[in-house]
């Protein structure tokens, strides 16, 4: 059963906030539940997956507003009717809701070709315990009116408010998507990746992936016009449509699923260093995604910290990565306004 | 610290020569590119390093004196004008490109570096810095950080927030914080994304790490000459609807064409032309060839009078110089002009332009249009004569009506010039009370005393700060 109209979400959530407060719980908002972080406090889980209405879609404006529980695949099916899409492909092939992708700061492999997912977020509708229902950002592709508050909701897992609707910039679907793969020795693959960037640019994704016990794999994916793909086939061989990302078998969730990034200079070094983790690096942007045991994830977090990289848990235990004390102050003051009683964790 | 000593203390930090208090020296700082409000700063300080900025800020914060940073002063919304007796930290001495890190595809700069100098410095390595405001010959990266500036090529490449990977900032207490990282990925709350575009009201940036973009392998610049503005607008929508995102898609109407043709870079547009589109496609060479061909087809199906393809880089450079000097060229057809900046959903372009024409008629003024058509970012240029006070009032009112149209059509009151002083009240058009409170909470989180760049961005009641020695002129 759907939980009422968009307008009634705020009232409904206000009651949920009251109940959570009464139970001395923390409210954990969940889309499909794939990106859950373990919590030490008692949690009331609130599912948004039923909030899946389309609110506004204007193909000529390349913008769409939908409720936060809508699955990305559902949205993309609607956009496909107009040859448009939200190009977000997460390496574990799991589904995300729009609100879940924003809250967990999820990003995909096509950043090289389309930029980060967060750059598509134009506006959010949010219900907060402290300020009630608020609109953040705008519905147009360009806007600098006021602070860019939607940014602070990306990756903060609903700690400031419950996202009820998301406005995104959409992209035209390319006429063709084509891929090529190579396996073997890391240094040869790195040379090849370098050559690929000289041959054409930007690739939708240029990934190097590694699973413990199997060979390193380079995969190049082009989104664009048929003439370009013909030219690339002449230079690189036949390739294929949607060639697999990993050398062997499907993606396996280990204790920690992580994402992050590292400076381009350190990419090769990380692939030489990695041992027990499944890891994928997007070669144009230095973005990473992977899965590891808790201890391996901890080692990796430290390694990345030492190499000016970033490590973030997508699902699994909180590894307790510290924030700068000045930023903690700013965060605390924001929390005081948005969620004064800490209902949202 | 004794409050009256703050000026002496500032001199100890930056040197006597770098603290300006003489009224004549302060005069050029009493306004920026938005000339409808003038307000003299209490003093101007010219620090040379992050440590000097931090020390200056600490002194001012302790004395409870408001302050703000200033780059080149090209803000078109009054962002760099000091209100409430604020002290200006002019960052023109912090103008060094510190490192070109080709391997990581990042350039490290001080905030006073002029935008265009970055692209010039990295060009030999095969890169460019993508955000290209038309003011790029003068405006600084610090100003771009604060305004989240855009430019013609932002249609494809994105605005400033998409190109700053890290920033070293000084907070209102004089603490130095590093945000973002060389990897360009968020790490906890996206503070950097929040601070970019905060109009100098939350922090002062002292060092910036900018993402470099590889120069495209190929590009094609196209001019499309139209006999009707409406057809030109429809062609814009048709290009986007065909799934084409050009690198740039700019439009000028007849009055704007008249002005630019009198300027230093005439293109030779026919005098009776009603609208021109300047389109650039770039990327891998096969993509460019095909896309340009498709764009041409679309233009021909929209009653275009003539389509020209740039044959040489000189021709392309001239077309762009003609476009990028359009604001200044208004001076050739009018004593003064007032630039508006609003956004509409691009499908509403014909409607918006028709309504702007009706506003011009209603207020009996001339309005030229030069704008980023591809993303619906309008720049109506309202022409006036400042010696006619009634006309000035009509222009202000017409500008406000244009913003009302933008909001009514589902758009925004500013796409790139910011709220500043100019649009502070217009914020209420776009946002509800709760939305504004949510934004005010951001200000409180970073600057609870309201010392940084007061009187900008948020329509709150003015705070009571001690005012400067002379009366603050605000007209
Ligand atoms: C002819 C003309 C054309 C223009 N074209 C465009 C355009 O195409 N696109 C566009 O987006 N804008 C355009 N602008 C507007 C303007 O150039 C931009 O807003 C620019 O970013 C301002 O830079 P500045 O160095 O002049 O900053 P200033 O005007 O000096 O300051 C602007 C704001 O930035 C703050 N600031 C400055 N430095 C810092 C710092 N280091 N840390 C924190 N805050 C700081 C100031 O306090 C102020 O609030 C144009 C202006 C003119 C006059």
mmCIF file of C-alpha atoms in Angstrom, chain A residues 89 91 108-112 180-197 203-212 214-221 243-248 251 258 260 262-274 277-291 300:
data_model
loop_
_atom_site.group_PDB
_atom_site.id
_atom_site.type_symbol
_atom_site.label_atom_id
_atom_site.label_comp_id
_atom_site.label_asym_id
_atom_site.label_seq_id
_atom_site.Cartn_x
_atom_site.Cartn_y
_atom_site.Cartn_z
ATOM 1 C CA UNK A 89 26.114 1.729 -13.302
ATOM 2 C CA UNK A 91 30.015 -2.252 -10.192
ATOM 3 C CA UNK A 108 29.157 4.321 -10.820
ATOM 4 C CA UNK A 109 31.703 3.349 -13.399
ATOM 5 C CA UNK A 110 30.631 5.792 -16.100
ATOM 6 C CA UNK A 111 32.025 8.821 -14.323
ATOM 7 C CA UNK A 112 34.703 9.233 -16.962
ATOM 8 C CA UNK A 180 36.493 -4.249 -25.336
ATOM 9 C CA UNK A 181 38.431 -6.296 -22.772
ATOM 10 C CA UNK A 182 42.021 -7.366 -22.273
ATOM 11 C CA UNK A 183 43.549 -9.588 -19.616
ATOM 12 C CA UNK A 184 47.039 -10.246 -18.386
ATOM 13 C CA UNK A 185 50.003 -8.530 -16.884
ATOM 14 C CA UNK A 186 49.324 -5.260 -15.015
ATOM 15 C CA UNK A 187 52.041 -3.167 -16.632
ATOM 16 C CA UNK A 188 50.928 -4.183 -20.137
ATOM 17 C CA UNK A 189 47.327 -3.333 -19.254
ATOM 18 C CA UNK A 190 48.352 0.028 -17.824
ATOM 19 C CA UNK A 191 50.236 0.817 -21.037
ATOM 20 C CA UNK A 192 47.176 -0.188 -23.014
ATOM 21 C CA UNK A 193 44.927 2.019 -20.853
ATOM 22 C CA UNK A 194 47.253 4.924 -21.566
ATOM 23 C CA UNK A 195 47.125 4.237 -25.316
ATOM 24 C CA UNK A 196 43.336 4.038 -25.216
ATOM 25 C CA UNK A 197 43.156 7.533 -23.749
ATOM 26 C CA UNK A 203 35.555 6.787 -22.645
ATOM 27 C CA UNK A 204 32.303 6.095 -20.805
ATOM 28 C CA UNK A 205 34.451 3.881 -18.581
ATOM 29 C CA UNK A 206 37.993 2.605 -18.647
ATOM 30 C CA UNK A 207 38.300 0.120 -15.814
ATOM 31 C CA UNK A 208 40.962 -2.130 -14.379
ATOM 32 C CA UNK A 209 39.490 -4.842 -12.217
ATOM 33 C CA UNK A 210 40.924 -7.465 -9.951
ATOM 34 C CA UNK A 211 39.424 -10.368 -8.029
ATOM 35 C CA UNK A 212 41.627 -12.469 -5.706
ATOM 36 C CA UNK A 214 42.110 -14.304 -11.070
ATOM 37 C CA UNK A 215 43.777 -12.211 -13.725
ATOM 38 C CA UNK A 216 43.725 -8.451 -13.964
ATOM 39 C CA UNK A 217 41.259 -7.195 -16.561
ATOM 40 C CA UNK A 218 41.124 -3.973 -18.536
ATOM 41 C CA UNK A 219 37.764 -3.041 -19.958
ATOM 42 C CA UNK A 220 37.029 -0.072 -22.209
ATOM 43 C CA UNK A 221 33.513 1.119 -22.946
ATOM 44 C CA UNK A 243 31.320 -7.456 -22.120
ATOM 45 C CA UNK A 244 31.644 -8.530 -18.461
ATOM 46 C CA UNK A 245 33.435 -6.418 -15.932
ATOM 47 C CA UNK A 246 35.071 -9.183 -13.954
ATOM 48 C CA UNK A 247 37.272 -12.015 -15.180
ATOM 49 C CA UNK A 248 35.626 -14.821 -13.310
ATOM 50 C CA UNK A 251 30.479 -10.015 -7.933
ATOM 51 C CA UNK A 258 33.523 0.123 -0.286
ATOM 52 C CA UNK A 260 36.527 5.723 -2.866
ATOM 53 C CA UNK A 262 42.740 8.044 -5.403
ATOM 54 C CA UNK A 263 44.952 10.452 -7.304
ATOM 55 C CA UNK A 264 45.731 9.172 -10.803
ATOM 56 C CA UNK A 265 49.426 8.877 -9.980
ATOM 57 C CA UNK A 266 48.761 6.190 -7.352
ATOM 58 C CA UNK A 267 46.421 3.988 -9.393
ATOM 59 C CA UNK A 268 49.025 1.497 -10.615
ATOM 60 C CA UNK A 269 50.592 1.279 -7.192
ATOM 61 C CA UNK A 270 47.263 0.345 -5.619
ATOM 62 C CA UNK A 271 46.687 -2.436 -8.108
ATOM 63 C CA UNK A 272 50.150 -3.810 -7.343
ATOM 64 C CA UNK A 273 49.499 -3.573 -3.609
ATOM 65 C CA UNK A 274 45.993 -5.046 -3.457
ATOM 66 C CA UNK A 277 40.126 -7.395 -1.981
ATOM 67 C CA UNK A 278 38.011 -7.361 -5.120
ATOM 68 C CA UNK A 279 38.772 -3.988 -6.625
ATOM 69 C CA UNK A 280 37.878 -1.964 -9.661
ATOM 70 C CA UNK A 281 39.518 1.324 -10.659
ATOM 71 C CA UNK A 282 38.115 3.738 -13.234
ATOM 72 C CA UNK A 283 41.287 4.764 -15.035
ATOM 73 C CA UNK A 284 40.207 8.236 -16.216
ATOM 74 C CA UNK A 285 38.992 9.444 -12.832
ATOM 75 C CA UNK A 286 40.703 7.317 -10.175
ATOM 76 C CA UNK A 287 37.362 6.214 -8.689
ATOM 77 C CA UNK A 288 37.340 2.820 -6.965
ATOM 78 C CA UNK A 289 34.730 0.304 -5.894
ATOM 79 C CA UNK A 290 35.267 -3.055 -4.249
ATOM 80 C CA UNK A 291 34.617 -5.527 -1.528
ATOM 81 C CA UNK A 300 43.046 -0.410 2.358
#
